[in-house]
Every structure is written in structure tokens, then in C-alpha cells.
């Protein structure tokens, strides 16, 4: 009985690799006959594992998706990776996944061998996260799952959307992918009403179900680099405050001091350029512009000009003339 159980576990471990196994291969790996392999496959099916079988010279076995989640066999590195991933997910910006991740982690740690539990525990006990410099947004897990499913199946997605000013509207899109940037999620989609590519913050999306009909995929912007596309769009339009700043330095020098996520730079002449940037807070804009290390003039918005004047007076009082 013990020998049979051990063989079943080894067979299950082989079948859980994403490939098609011929019966002769399994028999050789397990050092048994083809008949024993067939009998063991039936035992696994009786335990709830959906094992598909095909006949013929190219026939064999593979583990298929079933109606319920059967137990998984993980090697040492896989178990550690899953434990780390669950702990990271518990601290993510995905709303509603924290408790579920911690429950799964508790189950996994309970059955980990002591040698692996020590590795996971060392990482947990000796890792201290630095608090985010700004409060992150939370996205319901169901929202992300719905969006990702529509992207995967090339199905139109309708949703109610709140823009940065808080006003709501209904959008009809062809969704293509989710991009994570820090603690935010963005959907890249073709907006059917505007006939153009758009990015949408996932925390402002309320999907309408069921999803719509299937669509034929279009050529993606930025040559398919959705992360680069979101970076440019977010730096240009997705912030509460958007600023246009004349910088008294060449465009090449300004570009070298900022990342594409901060803004875009346009040359005016060989000595002057314009920085288009944005942020959710005026304080953030003031800090970024002050860190350019060169003279600048704020063209827009007026709120930033007023805030810089307040800061100038404050700094002047902080450094009185001796």
C-alpha cells in the first residue's frame, strides 16, 4: 500500500507539469508496466484528479482542469515562491485579496517542511517594508478579474467610469491589457465612442456584466509596449493637476534629469524647453520642478504659481540674511 501511494504521488507530480505524457514514458519513469500506469490513472481519477487520455501511437495522458481545485504537489523552490507571492499579495493594492492570501499562506506554512518554513520565516521576520510615499488606491479583486477576462477573451467591456474630477460616465471599450504602476492599475483599451486608444484607472472602473461581443484585436500602440504607452499617457493626462513649465535649459538636459513617467519635454530653441507634467498634489509638482536644478517659469496652472509664491516666502523666512 505504501509503495502504491508513493507511486501515485510521483505520477501526480509528473502529470502536474504542463505537458503531454505518453504511457510508455510514464511507465519508464515509474519503473512499472503500462497496465499499472493505466490502473494508477484510474485511482487518481477516483480521487478527483481529471486526467485526460488519448489513444493511438501519439496517445498519452495530461492533467486537465476540473470542476474543483485538487491538491497540488510543489517542489521546494515552488513552495517557497508561492509563500512569498501570497505574502506579497496580502500587501498589494488589490482590494479583498488580503484575507484570502493570508488564509492560503497559513495553510501552506502549516504543511511546509521545517527546512522550508525556516526560509520563509526568515524572509518574513527580517523584511521591513517602507511605507509608500503616498496613499495607494485599492481595486476590488472582482473588478480586476472581470477586466482581465475580457482582455483574454477579446470581449467588449462596458463600464461606468469616474474621471479625476469625480464626474461619472459610461464607456464602451475593446480591452487589451492591465498595467500596474506602483500601487495603481491601468486598463489600456480602444474607446469605441471616441475611436481612439485610452487608459483608465482601474480603481475608477465599475464593470457592467455580462461582457459584450467578441472583437478582432487591433494593432497595439507603442508597438505593443503597453507599459510605455501607459507611462506616456499617465504623465500627460491622468493627474489631478497638469502643468506646463518653461525650463531655461536645452530639452536634452531636462530629459536626462526626469523619467518618462514624470513628463514629456518639448524643445523651444537650443536654450529653452517646455516640460509637460502633472501630479495629484500641488506640493508634489513644486518639489519635482524645484529638483530640476535649473531656472524655470510656470505657465500653467495658476494654482501652482500661487503655491510656489507661498513656498518662496516660507523659504525666505527660513534663511534670513545674516
PDB file of C-alpha atoms in Angstrom:
ATOM      1  CA  UNK A   1       0.000   0.000   0.000  1.00  0.00           C
ATOM      2  CA  UNK A   2       2.805   2.429   0.904  1.00  0.00           C
ATOM      3  CA  UNK A   3       4.580   1.618  -2.346  1.00  0.00           C
ATOM      4  CA  UNK A   4       1.384   2.265  -4.324  1.00  0.00           C
ATOM      5  CA  UNK A   5       0.747   5.578  -2.534  1.00  0.00           C
ATOM      6  CA  UNK A   6       4.291   6.755  -3.187  1.00  0.00           C
ATOM      7  CA  UNK A   7       3.963   5.823  -6.842  1.00  0.00           C
ATOM      8  CA  UNK A   8       0.663   7.712  -7.128  1.00  0.00           C
ATOM      9  CA  UNK A   9       2.262  10.830  -5.685  1.00  0.00           C
ATOM     10  CA  UNK A  10       5.139  10.568  -8.136  1.00  0.00           C
ATOM     11  CA  UNK A  11       2.719  10.051 -11.033  1.00  0.00           C
ATOM     12  CA  UNK A  12       0.694  13.058  -9.911  1.00  0.00           C
ATOM     13  CA  UNK A  13       3.838  15.164  -9.715  1.00  0.00           C
ATOM     14  CA  UNK A  14       4.701  14.244 -13.305  1.00  0.00           C
ATOM     15  CA  UNK A  15       1.203  14.948 -14.585  1.00  0.00           C
ATOM     16  CA  UNK A  16       1.138  18.375 -12.931  1.00  0.00           C
ATOM     17  CA  UNK A  17       3.886  19.577 -15.264  1.00  0.00           C
ATOM     18  CA  UNK A  18       2.281  21.343 -18.260  1.00  0.00           C
ATOM     19  CA  UNK A  19       2.958  18.708 -20.930  1.00  0.00           C
ATOM     20  CA  UNK A  20       1.530  15.595 -22.599  1.00  0.00           C
ATOM     21  CA  UNK A  21       2.954  12.279 -21.323  1.00  0.00           C
ATOM     22  CA  UNK A  22       2.965   9.102 -23.364  1.00  0.00           C
ATOM     23  CA  UNK A  23       2.087   5.970 -21.414  1.00  0.00           C
ATOM     24  CA  UNK A  24       5.468   4.387 -22.165  1.00  0.00           C
ATOM     25  CA  UNK A  25       7.264   7.455 -20.781  1.00  0.00           C
ATOM     26  CA  UNK A  26       5.327   7.289 -17.517  1.00  0.00           C
ATOM     27  CA  UNK A  27       5.907   3.563 -17.213  1.00  0.00           C
ATOM     28  CA  UNK A  28       9.649   4.081 -17.666  1.00  0.00           C
ATOM     29  CA  UNK A  29       9.763   6.940 -15.152  1.00  0.00           C
ATOM     30  CA  UNK A  30       7.849   4.894 -12.559  1.00  0.00           C
ATOM     31  CA  UNK A  31       9.551   1.568 -13.386  1.00  0.00           C
ATOM     32  CA  UNK A  32       6.195  -0.176 -13.839  1.00  0.00           C
ATOM     33  CA  UNK A  33       4.196  -1.680 -16.675  1.00  0.00           C
ATOM     34  CA  UNK A  34       1.786   0.194 -18.925  1.00  0.00           C
ATOM     35  CA  UNK A  35      -1.100  -1.627 -17.282  1.00  0.00           C
ATOM     36  CA  UNK A  36      -0.022  -0.351 -13.855  1.00  0.00           C
ATOM     37  CA  UNK A  37       0.086   3.196 -15.237  1.00  0.00           C
ATOM     38  CA  UNK A  38      -3.473   2.804 -16.519  1.00  0.00           C
ATOM     39  CA  UNK A  39      -4.627   1.494 -13.151  1.00  0.00           C
ATOM     40  CA  UNK A  40      -2.901   4.340 -11.313  1.00  0.00           C
ATOM     41  CA  UNK A  41      -4.517   6.878 -13.614  1.00  0.00           C
ATOM     42  CA  UNK A  42      -7.927   5.435 -12.706  1.00  0.00           C
ATOM     43  CA  UNK A  43      -7.037   5.751  -8.994  1.00  0.00           C
ATOM     44  CA  UNK A  44      -6.194   9.432  -9.495  1.00  0.00           C
ATOM     45  CA  UNK A  45      -9.492   9.975 -11.280  1.00  0.00           C
ATOM     46  CA  UNK A  46     -11.243   8.361  -8.333  1.00  0.00           C
ATOM     47  CA  UNK A  47      -9.534  10.912  -6.064  1.00  0.00           C
ATOM     48  CA  UNK A  48     -10.879  13.789  -8.151  1.00  0.00           C
ATOM     49  CA  UNK A  49      -7.968  14.481 -10.482  1.00  0.00           C
ATOM     50  CA  UNK A  50      -9.217  14.969 -14.081  1.00  0.00           C
ATOM     51  CA  UNK A  51      -6.690  13.036 -16.175  1.00  0.00           C
ATOM     52  CA  UNK A  52      -7.346  13.172 -19.918  1.00  0.00           C
ATOM     53  CA  UNK A  53      -6.250  10.189 -22.035  1.00  0.00           C
ATOM     54  CA  UNK A  54      -5.855   9.850 -25.808  1.00  0.00           C
ATOM     55  CA  UNK A  55      -5.399   6.664 -27.778  1.00  0.00           C
ATOM     56  CA  UNK A  56      -3.123   5.787 -30.679  1.00  0.00           C
ATOM     57  CA  UNK A  57       0.607   5.921 -31.347  1.00  0.00           C
ATOM     58  CA  UNK A  58       0.761   9.557 -30.184  1.00  0.00           C
ATOM     59  CA  UNK A  59      -1.644   8.956 -27.317  1.00  0.00           C
ATOM     60  CA  UNK A  60      -0.955   9.596 -23.692  1.00  0.00           C
ATOM     61  CA  UNK A  61      -2.060  11.452 -20.573  1.00  0.00           C
ATOM     62  CA  UNK A  62      -2.302  15.014 -19.332  1.00  0.00           C
ATOM     63  CA  UNK A  63      -3.872  16.646 -16.279  1.00  0.00           C
ATOM     64  CA  UNK A  64      -6.864  18.765 -17.248  1.00  0.00           C
ATOM     65  CA  UNK A  65      -8.820  21.450 -15.446  1.00  0.00           C
ATOM     66  CA  UNK A  66     -11.619  20.067 -13.316  1.00  0.00           C
ATOM     67  CA  UNK A  67     -14.725  21.291 -11.528  1.00  0.00           C
ATOM     68  CA  UNK A  68     -12.877  21.693  -8.243  1.00  0.00           C
ATOM     69  CA  UNK A  69      -9.329  22.508  -7.203  1.00  0.00           C
ATOM     70  CA  UNK A  70      -7.435  19.289  -6.393  1.00  0.00           C
ATOM     71  CA  UNK A  71      -4.372  19.255  -4.111  1.00  0.00           C
ATOM     72  CA  UNK A  72      -1.124  20.348  -5.750  1.00  0.00           C
ATOM     73  CA  UNK A  73       2.370  18.933  -5.369  1.00  0.00           C
ATOM     74  CA  UNK A  74       5.095  21.575  -5.200  1.00  0.00           C
ATOM     75  CA  UNK A  75       8.846  21.152  -5.092  1.00  0.00           C
ATOM     76  CA  UNK A  76      10.910  23.128  -2.563  1.00  0.00           C
ATOM     77  CA  UNK A  77      11.538  26.182  -4.728  1.00  0.00           C
ATOM     78  CA  UNK A  78       7.926  26.313  -5.915  1.00  0.00           C
ATOM     79  CA  UNK A  79       6.618  26.144  -2.335  1.00  0.00           C
ATOM     80  CA  UNK A  80       8.872  28.991  -1.214  1.00  0.00           C
ATOM     81  CA  UNK A  81       7.927  31.088  -4.252  1.00  0.00           C
ATOM     82  CA  UNK A  82       4.198  30.567  -3.602  1.00  0.00           C
ATOM     83  CA  UNK A  83       4.603  31.523   0.066  1.00  0.00           C
ATOM     84  CA  UNK A  84       6.454  34.708  -0.842  1.00  0.00           C
ATOM     85  CA  UNK A  85       3.887  35.527  -3.512  1.00  0.00           C
ATOM     86  CA  UNK A  86       0.992  35.091  -1.090  1.00  0.00           C
ATOM     87  CA  UNK A  87       2.602  37.374   1.460  1.00  0.00           C
ATOM     88  CA  UNK A  88       3.237  39.992  -1.218  1.00  0.00           C
ATOM     89  CA  UNK A  89      -0.377  39.710  -2.406  1.00  0.00           C
ATOM     90  CA  UNK A  90      -1.597  40.316   1.146  1.00  0.00           C
ATOM     91  CA  UNK A  91       0.097  43.728   0.998  1.00  0.00           C
ATOM     92  CA  UNK A  92      -0.967  44.573  -2.546  1.00  0.00           C
ATOM     93  CA  UNK A  93      -3.332  47.208  -3.905  1.00  0.00           C
ATOM     94  CA  UNK A  94      -5.898  44.560  -4.826  1.00  0.00           C
ATOM     95  CA  UNK A  95      -8.878  45.084  -2.547  1.00  0.00           C
ATOM     96  CA  UNK A  96     -10.312  41.994  -0.868  1.00  0.00           C
ATOM     97  CA  UNK A  97      -7.353  39.716  -1.503  1.00  0.00           C
ATOM     98  CA  UNK A  98      -5.539  40.337   1.791  1.00  0.00           C
ATOM     99  CA  UNK A  99      -7.588  37.975   3.978  1.00  0.00           C
ATOM    100  CA  UNK A 100      -7.750  35.294   1.277  1.00  0.00           C
ATOM    101  CA  UNK A 101      -3.980  35.441   0.765  1.00  0.00           C
ATOM    102  CA  UNK A 102      -3.300  35.167   4.500  1.00  0.00           C
ATOM    103  CA  UNK A 103      -5.651  32.159   4.811  1.00  0.00           C
ATOM    104  CA  UNK A 104      -3.895  30.379   1.945  1.00  0.00           C
ATOM    105  CA  UNK A 105      -0.500  31.285   3.394  1.00  0.00           C
ATOM    106  CA  UNK A 106      -1.457  29.879   6.791  1.00  0.00           C
ATOM    107  CA  UNK A 107      -2.489  26.580   5.189  1.00  0.00           C
ATOM    108  CA  UNK A 108       0.741  26.395   3.209  1.00  0.00           C
ATOM    109  CA  UNK A 109       3.019  27.224   6.147  1.00  0.00           C
ATOM    110  CA  UNK A 110       1.272  24.593   8.277  1.00  0.00           C
ATOM    111  CA  UNK A 111       2.386  21.784   5.955  1.00  0.00           C
ATOM    112  CA  UNK A 112       5.778  23.143   4.908  1.00  0.00           C
ATOM    113  CA  UNK A 113       8.760  21.025   5.993  1.00  0.00           C
ATOM    114  CA  UNK A 114      10.760  22.692   8.747  1.00  0.00           C
ATOM    115  CA  UNK A 115      13.657  23.484   6.391  1.00  0.00           C
ATOM    116  CA  UNK A 116      11.334  25.444   4.098  1.00  0.00           C
ATOM    117  CA  UNK A 117       9.393  27.012   6.953  1.00  0.00           C
ATOM    118  CA  UNK A 118      12.668  28.437   8.260  1.00  0.00           C
ATOM    119  CA  UNK A 119      13.452  30.003   4.875  1.00  0.00           C
ATOM    120  CA  UNK A 120      10.025  31.597   4.554  1.00  0.00           C
ATOM    121  CA  UNK A 121      10.064  32.672   8.202  1.00  0.00           C
ATOM    122  CA  UNK A 122      13.479  34.297   7.861  1.00  0.00           C
ATOM    123  CA  UNK A 123      12.257  36.390   4.951  1.00  0.00           C
ATOM    124  CA  UNK A 124       9.107  37.350   6.870  1.00  0.00           C
ATOM    125  CA  UNK A 125      10.863  38.221  10.130  1.00  0.00           C
ATOM    126  CA  UNK A 126      13.744  40.150   8.635  1.00  0.00           C
ATOM    127  CA  UNK A 127      11.954  42.156   5.952  1.00  0.00           C
ATOM    128  CA  UNK A 128      10.611  45.589   6.862  1.00  0.00           C
ATOM    129  CA  UNK A 129       8.517  47.357   4.200  1.00  0.00           C
ATOM    130  CA  UNK A 130       8.995  51.096   3.769  1.00  0.00           C
ATOM    131  CA  UNK A 131       5.623  52.896   3.851  1.00  0.00           C
ATOM    132  CA  UNK A 132       4.552  54.284   0.500  1.00  0.00           C
ATOM    133  CA  UNK A 133       5.243  57.972  -0.049  1.00  0.00           C
ATOM    134  CA  UNK A 134       1.603  58.429  -1.000  1.00  0.00           C
ATOM    135  CA  UNK A 135      -1.551  56.590  -0.175  1.00  0.00           C
ATOM    136  CA  UNK A 136      -2.267  53.888  -2.693  1.00  0.00           C
ATOM    137  CA  UNK A 137      -5.600  53.128  -4.274  1.00  0.00           C
ATOM    138  CA  UNK A 138      -7.484  49.885  -3.759  1.00  0.00           C
ATOM    139  CA  UNK A 139      -9.084  47.914  -6.583  1.00  0.00           C
ATOM    140  CA  UNK A 140     -11.728  45.238  -5.938  1.00  0.00           C
ATOM    141  CA  UNK A 141     -10.468  41.816  -6.967  1.00  0.00           C
ATOM    142  CA  UNK A 142     -13.686  41.112  -8.883  1.00  0.00           C
ATOM    143  CA  UNK A 143     -13.080  44.227 -10.976  1.00  0.00           C
ATOM    144  CA  UNK A 144      -9.595  43.107 -11.976  1.00  0.00           C
ATOM    145  CA  UNK A 145     -10.777  39.564 -12.705  1.00  0.00           C
ATOM    146  CA  UNK A 146     -13.600  40.857 -14.940  1.00  0.00           C
ATOM    147  CA  UNK A 147     -11.265  43.184 -16.834  1.00  0.00           C
ATOM    148  CA  UNK A 148      -8.575  40.531 -17.273  1.00  0.00           C
ATOM    149  CA  UNK A 149     -11.141  38.004 -18.505  1.00  0.00           C
ATOM    150  CA  UNK A 150     -12.458  40.430 -21.123  1.00  0.00           C
ATOM    151  CA  UNK A 151      -8.880  41.128 -22.271  1.00  0.00           C
ATOM    152  CA  UNK A 152      -8.124  37.408 -22.513  1.00  0.00           C
ATOM    153  CA  UNK A 153     -11.297  36.552 -24.448  1.00  0.00           C
ATOM    154  CA  UNK A 154     -11.280  39.663 -26.712  1.00  0.00           C
ATOM    155  CA  UNK A 155     -14.722  40.662 -25.449  1.00  0.00           C
ATOM    156  CA  UNK A 156     -16.026  44.220 -25.369  1.00  0.00           C
ATOM    157  CA  UNK A 157     -16.205  45.732 -21.898  1.00  0.00           C
ATOM    158  CA  UNK A 158     -18.720  48.365 -20.787  1.00  0.00           C
ATOM    159  CA  UNK A 159     -18.241  50.170 -17.506  1.00  0.00           C
ATOM    160  CA  UNK A 160     -19.142  53.251 -15.520  1.00  0.00           C
ATOM    161  CA  UNK A 161     -16.096  55.460 -15.092  1.00  0.00           C
ATOM    162  CA  UNK A 162     -15.289  58.351 -12.740  1.00  0.00           C
ATOM    163  CA  UNK A 163     -12.696  60.800 -14.059  1.00  0.00           C
ATOM    164  CA  UNK A 164     -10.225  62.775 -11.926  1.00  0.00           C
ATOM    165  CA  UNK A 165     -12.837  65.488 -11.251  1.00  0.00           C
ATOM    166  CA  UNK A 166     -15.313  62.916  -9.926  1.00  0.00           C
ATOM    167  CA  UNK A 167     -17.877  63.105 -12.735  1.00  0.00           C
ATOM    168  CA  UNK A 168     -19.146  59.742 -13.990  1.00  0.00           C
ATOM    169  CA  UNK A 169     -19.914  58.445 -17.461  1.00  0.00           C
ATOM    170  CA  UNK A 170     -20.429  55.166 -19.291  1.00  0.00           C
ATOM    171  CA  UNK A 171     -17.685  53.857 -21.575  1.00  0.00           C
ATOM    172  CA  UNK A 172     -17.743  51.098 -24.182  1.00  0.00           C
ATOM    173  CA  UNK A 173     -14.336  49.639 -24.981  1.00  0.00           C
ATOM    174  CA  UNK A 174     -12.254  46.907 -26.510  1.00  0.00           C
ATOM    175  CA  UNK A 175      -9.919  45.995 -23.615  1.00  0.00           C
ATOM    176  CA  UNK A 176      -6.356  44.851 -24.293  1.00  0.00           C
ATOM    177  CA  UNK A 177      -4.371  44.713 -21.067  1.00  0.00           C
ATOM    178  CA  UNK A 178      -3.790  45.772 -17.478  1.00  0.00           C
ATOM    179  CA  UNK A 179      -0.646  47.643 -16.485  1.00  0.00           C
ATOM    180  CA  UNK A 180       0.498  48.030 -12.885  1.00  0.00           C
ATOM    181  CA  UNK A 181       2.393  51.171 -11.958  1.00  0.00           C
ATOM    182  CA  UNK A 182       3.361  51.350  -8.297  1.00  0.00           C
ATOM    183  CA  UNK A 183       0.140  50.734  -6.382  1.00  0.00           C
ATOM    184  CA  UNK A 184      -2.121  51.664  -9.295  1.00  0.00           C
ATOM    185  CA  UNK A 185      -3.685  49.552 -12.036  1.00  0.00           C
ATOM    186  CA  UNK A 186      -4.452  50.906 -15.519  1.00  0.00           C
ATOM    187  CA  UNK A 187      -6.552  49.434 -18.313  1.00  0.00           C
ATOM    188  CA  UNK A 188      -5.423  50.028 -21.894  1.00  0.00           C
ATOM    189  CA  UNK A 189      -8.414  49.891 -24.235  1.00  0.00           C
ATOM    190  CA  UNK A 190      -9.795  51.130 -27.536  1.00  0.00           C
ATOM    191  CA  UNK A 191     -12.617  53.567 -26.718  1.00  0.00           C
ATOM    192  CA  UNK A 192     -15.405  52.796 -29.195  1.00  0.00           C
ATOM    193  CA  UNK A 193     -17.224  56.118 -28.720  1.00  0.00           C
ATOM    194  CA  UNK A 194     -14.061  58.212 -29.161  1.00  0.00           C
ATOM    195  CA  UNK A 195     -12.463  55.932 -31.763  1.00  0.00           C
ATOM    196  CA  UNK A 196      -9.085  56.194 -30.053  1.00  0.00           C
ATOM    197  CA  UNK A 197      -6.807  54.489 -27.529  1.00  0.00           C
ATOM    198  CA  UNK A 198      -7.392  55.388 -23.889  1.00  0.00           C
ATOM    199  CA  UNK A 199      -6.058  54.487 -20.452  1.00  0.00           C
ATOM    200  CA  UNK A 200      -8.415  54.074 -17.497  1.00  0.00           C
ATOM    201  CA  UNK A 201      -7.547  53.831 -13.821  1.00  0.00           C
ATOM    202  CA  UNK A 202      -8.932  50.507 -12.621  1.00  0.00           C
ATOM    203  CA  UNK A 203      -9.977  51.903  -9.224  1.00  0.00           C
ATOM    204  CA  UNK A 204     -12.390  54.235 -11.061  1.00  0.00           C
ATOM    205  CA  UNK A 205     -13.969  51.447 -13.141  1.00  0.00           C
ATOM    206  CA  UNK A 206     -17.275  49.723 -12.305  1.00  0.00           C
ATOM    207  CA  UNK A 207     -17.662  46.939 -14.908  1.00  0.00           C
ATOM    208  CA  UNK A 208     -21.079  46.147 -16.352  1.00  0.00           C
ATOM    209  CA  UNK A 209     -21.753  42.461 -16.886  1.00  0.00           C
ATOM    210  CA  UNK A 210     -22.181  40.414 -18.932  1.00  0.00           C
ATOM    211  CA  UNK A 211     -19.355  41.475 -21.208  1.00  0.00           C
ATOM    212  CA  UNK A 212     -20.106  42.304 -24.824  1.00  0.00           C
ATOM    213  CA  UNK A 213     -19.495  40.510 -28.137  1.00  0.00           C
ATOM    214  CA  UNK A 214     -16.039  39.401 -29.253  1.00  0.00           C
ATOM    215  CA  UNK A 215     -13.886  41.772 -31.285  1.00  0.00           C
ATOM    216  CA  UNK A 216     -10.983  41.450 -33.699  1.00  0.00           C
ATOM    217  CA  UNK A 217      -7.790  42.688 -31.999  1.00  0.00           C
ATOM    218  CA  UNK A 218      -6.201  45.871 -33.353  1.00  0.00           C
ATOM    219  CA  UNK A 219      -2.526  46.732 -33.645  1.00  0.00           C
ATOM    220  CA  UNK A 220      -1.447  47.952 -30.220  1.00  0.00           C
ATOM    221  CA  UNK A 221       0.068  51.411 -29.626  1.00  0.00           C
ATOM    222  CA  UNK A 222       3.784  51.839 -28.904  1.00  0.00           C
ATOM    223  CA  UNK A 223       4.482  48.697 -30.928  1.00  0.00           C
ATOM    224  CA  UNK A 224       2.690  46.595 -28.307  1.00  0.00           C
ATOM    225  CA  UNK A 225       4.597  48.025 -25.323  1.00  0.00           C
ATOM    226  CA  UNK A 226       1.602  48.795 -23.115  1.00  0.00           C
ATOM    227  CA  UNK A 227       3.788  49.806 -20.177  1.00  0.00           C
ATOM    228  CA  UNK A 228       5.463  52.533 -22.282  1.00  0.00           C
ATOM    229  CA  UNK A 229       2.073  53.698 -23.561  1.00  0.00           C
ATOM    230  CA  UNK A 230       0.616  53.975 -20.058  1.00  0.00           C
ATOM    231  CA  UNK A 231       3.740  55.781 -18.864  1.00  0.00           C
ATOM    232  CA  UNK A 232       3.337  58.460 -21.532  1.00  0.00           C
ATOM    233  CA  UNK A 233      -0.411  58.816 -21.088  1.00  0.00           C
ATOM    234  CA  UNK A 234      -0.323  58.970 -17.315  1.00  0.00           C
ATOM    235  CA  UNK A 235       2.448  61.534 -17.282  1.00  0.00           C
ATOM    236  CA  UNK A 236       0.438  63.643 -19.717  1.00  0.00           C
ATOM    237  CA  UNK A 237      -3.171  63.394 -18.611  1.00  0.00           C
ATOM    238  CA  UNK A 238      -4.126  61.221 -15.676  1.00  0.00           C
ATOM    239  CA  UNK A 239      -3.240  63.557 -12.802  1.00  0.00           C
ATOM    240  CA  UNK A 240      -5.452  65.968 -10.896  1.00  0.00           C
ATOM    241  CA  UNK A 241      -3.121  68.866 -11.720  1.00  0.00           C
ATOM    242  CA  UNK A 242      -1.383  69.230 -15.071  1.00  0.00           C
ATOM    243  CA  UNK A 243       1.395  71.739 -15.549  1.00  0.00           C
ATOM    244  CA  UNK A 244       3.185  73.402 -18.423  1.00  0.00           C
ATOM    245  CA  UNK A 245       6.582  74.730 -17.354  1.00  0.00           C
ATOM    246  CA  UNK A 246       9.102  76.657 -19.447  1.00  0.00           C
ATOM    247  CA  UNK A 247      12.547  75.416 -18.469  1.00  0.00           C
ATOM    248  CA  UNK A 248      15.575  77.602 -19.236  1.00  0.00           C
ATOM    249  CA  UNK A 249      17.708  74.708 -20.383  1.00  0.00           C
ATOM    250  CA  UNK A 250      18.011  72.550 -23.529  1.00  0.00           C
ATOM    251  CA  UNK A 251      15.461  69.758 -23.946  1.00  0.00           C
ATOM    252  CA  UNK A 252      18.230  67.142 -23.872  1.00  0.00           C
ATOM    253  CA  UNK A 253      19.409  68.346 -20.458  1.00  0.00           C
ATOM    254  CA  UNK A 254      15.888  68.323 -18.994  1.00  0.00           C
ATOM    255  CA  UNK A 255      15.066  64.897 -20.440  1.00  0.00           C
ATOM    256  CA  UNK A 256      18.215  63.496 -18.853  1.00  0.00           C
ATOM    257  CA  UNK A 257      17.003  64.608 -15.397  1.00  0.00           C
ATOM    258  CA  UNK A 258      13.500  63.084 -15.476  1.00  0.00           C
ATOM    259  CA  UNK A 259      11.950  59.723 -16.259  1.00  0.00           C
ATOM    260  CA  UNK A 260       9.287  59.306 -18.969  1.00  0.00           C
ATOM    261  CA  UNK A 261       6.794  58.678 -16.153  1.00  0.00           C
ATOM    262  CA  UNK A 262       7.261  62.236 -14.840  1.00  0.00           C
ATOM    263  CA  UNK A 263       6.504  64.124 -18.032  1.00  0.00           C
ATOM    264  CA  UNK A 264       7.364  64.955 -21.612  1.00  0.00           C
ATOM    265  CA  UNK A 265       9.785  67.619 -22.819  1.00  0.00           C
ATOM    266  CA  UNK A 266       9.455  69.724 -25.980  1.00  0.00           C
ATOM    267  CA  UNK A 267      12.308  71.818 -27.334  1.00  0.00           C
ATOM    268  CA  UNK A 268      11.653  75.538 -27.956  1.00  0.00           C
ATOM    269  CA  UNK A 269      15.163  76.520 -29.032  1.00  0.00           C
ATOM    270  CA  UNK A 270      18.701  75.436 -28.178  1.00  0.00           C
ATOM    271  CA  UNK A 271      18.471  77.101 -24.747  1.00  0.00           C
ATOM    272  CA  UNK A 272      14.811  76.612 -23.767  1.00  0.00           C
ATOM    273  CA  UNK A 273      12.299  73.768 -23.491  1.00  0.00           C
ATOM    274  CA  UNK A 274       8.795  73.112 -22.157  1.00  0.00           C
ATOM    275  CA  UNK A 275       8.049  70.409 -19.600  1.00  0.00           C
ATOM    276  CA  UNK A 276       4.512  68.964 -19.544  1.00  0.00           C
ATOM    277  CA  UNK A 277       3.965  67.130 -16.286  1.00  0.00           C
ATOM    278  CA  UNK A 278       1.383  66.519 -13.581  1.00  0.00           C
ATOM    279  CA  UNK A 279       0.603  65.234 -10.108  1.00  0.00           C
ATOM    280  CA  UNK A 280      -2.290  64.706  -7.747  1.00  0.00           C
ATOM    281  CA  UNK A 281      -0.913  67.304  -5.311  1.00  0.00           C
ATOM    282  CA  UNK A 282       0.496  70.800  -5.845  1.00  0.00           C
ATOM    283  CA  UNK A 283       3.200  70.015  -3.276  1.00  0.00           C
ATOM    284  CA  UNK A 284       4.459  67.166  -5.462  1.00  0.00           C
ATOM    285  CA  UNK A 285       4.651  69.401  -8.532  1.00  0.00           C
ATOM    286  CA  UNK A 286       6.521  72.056  -6.584  1.00  0.00           C
ATOM    287  CA  UNK A 287       9.085  69.532  -5.336  1.00  0.00           C
ATOM    288  CA  UNK A 288       9.674  67.989  -8.778  1.00  0.00           C
ATOM    289  CA  UNK A 289      10.157  71.341 -10.515  1.00  0.00           C
ATOM    290  CA  UNK A 290      12.471  72.552  -7.767  1.00  0.00           C
ATOM    291  CA  UNK A 291      14.635  69.457  -8.242  1.00  0.00           C
ATOM    292  CA  UNK A 292      15.295  70.223 -11.931  1.00  0.00           C
ATOM    293  CA  UNK A 293      18.344  72.217 -10.856  1.00  0.00           C
ATOM    294  CA  UNK A 294      17.757  74.990 -13.425  1.00  0.00           C
ATOM    295  CA  UNK A 295      15.627  78.127 -13.698  1.00  0.00           C
ATOM    296  CA  UNK A 296      12.049  77.717 -14.851  1.00  0.00           C
ATOM    297  CA  UNK A 297       8.795  79.640 -15.335  1.00  0.00           C
ATOM    298  CA  UNK A 298       5.392  78.124 -14.615  1.00  0.00           C
ATOM    299  CA  UNK A 299       2.979  78.801 -17.475  1.00  0.00           C
ATOM    300  CA  UNK A 300       0.090  76.796 -16.049  1.00  0.00           C
ATOM    301  CA  UNK A 301      -1.795  76.117 -13.751  1.00  0.00           C
ATOM    302  CA  UNK A 302      -2.307  79.321 -11.727  1.00  0.00           C
ATOM    303  CA  UNK A 303      -2.634  77.233  -8.538  1.00  0.00           C
ATOM    304  CA  UNK A 304       0.961  76.087  -8.900  1.00  0.00           C
ATOM    305  CA  UNK A 305       2.165  79.661  -9.367  1.00  0.00           C
ATOM    306  CA  UNK A 306       0.388  80.699  -6.163  1.00  0.00           C
ATOM    307  CA  UNK A 307       1.776  77.705  -4.271  1.00  0.00           C
ATOM    308  CA  UNK A 308       5.341  78.454  -5.392  1.00  0.00           C
ATOM    309  CA  UNK A 309       4.982  82.042  -4.146  1.00  0.00           C
ATOM    310  CA  UNK A 310       3.936  80.737  -0.730  1.00  0.00           C
ATOM    311  CA  UNK A 311       6.920  78.392  -0.701  1.00  0.00           C
ATOM    312  CA  UNK A 312       9.268  81.200  -1.780  1.00  0.00           C
ATOM    313  CA  UNK A 313       8.154  83.350   1.166  1.00  0.00           C
ATOM    314  CA  UNK A 314       8.483  80.393   3.530  1.00  0.00           C
ATOM    315  CA  UNK A 315      11.990  79.561   2.324  1.00  0.00           C
ATOM    316  CA  UNK A 316      12.999  83.211   2.578  1.00  0.00           C
ATOM    317  CA  UNK A 317      11.879  83.298   6.205  1.00  0.00           C
ATOM    318  CA  UNK A 318      13.730  80.038   6.873  1.00  0.00           C
ATOM    319  CA  UNK A 319      17.034  81.502   5.603  1.00  0.00           C
ATOM    320  CA  UNK A 320      17.223  85.128   6.873  1.00  0.00           C
ATOM    321  CA  UNK A 321      20.060  87.343   5.707  1.00  0.00           C
ATOM    322  CA  UNK A 322      22.875  87.405   8.241  1.00  0.00           C
TER     323      UNK A 322
END
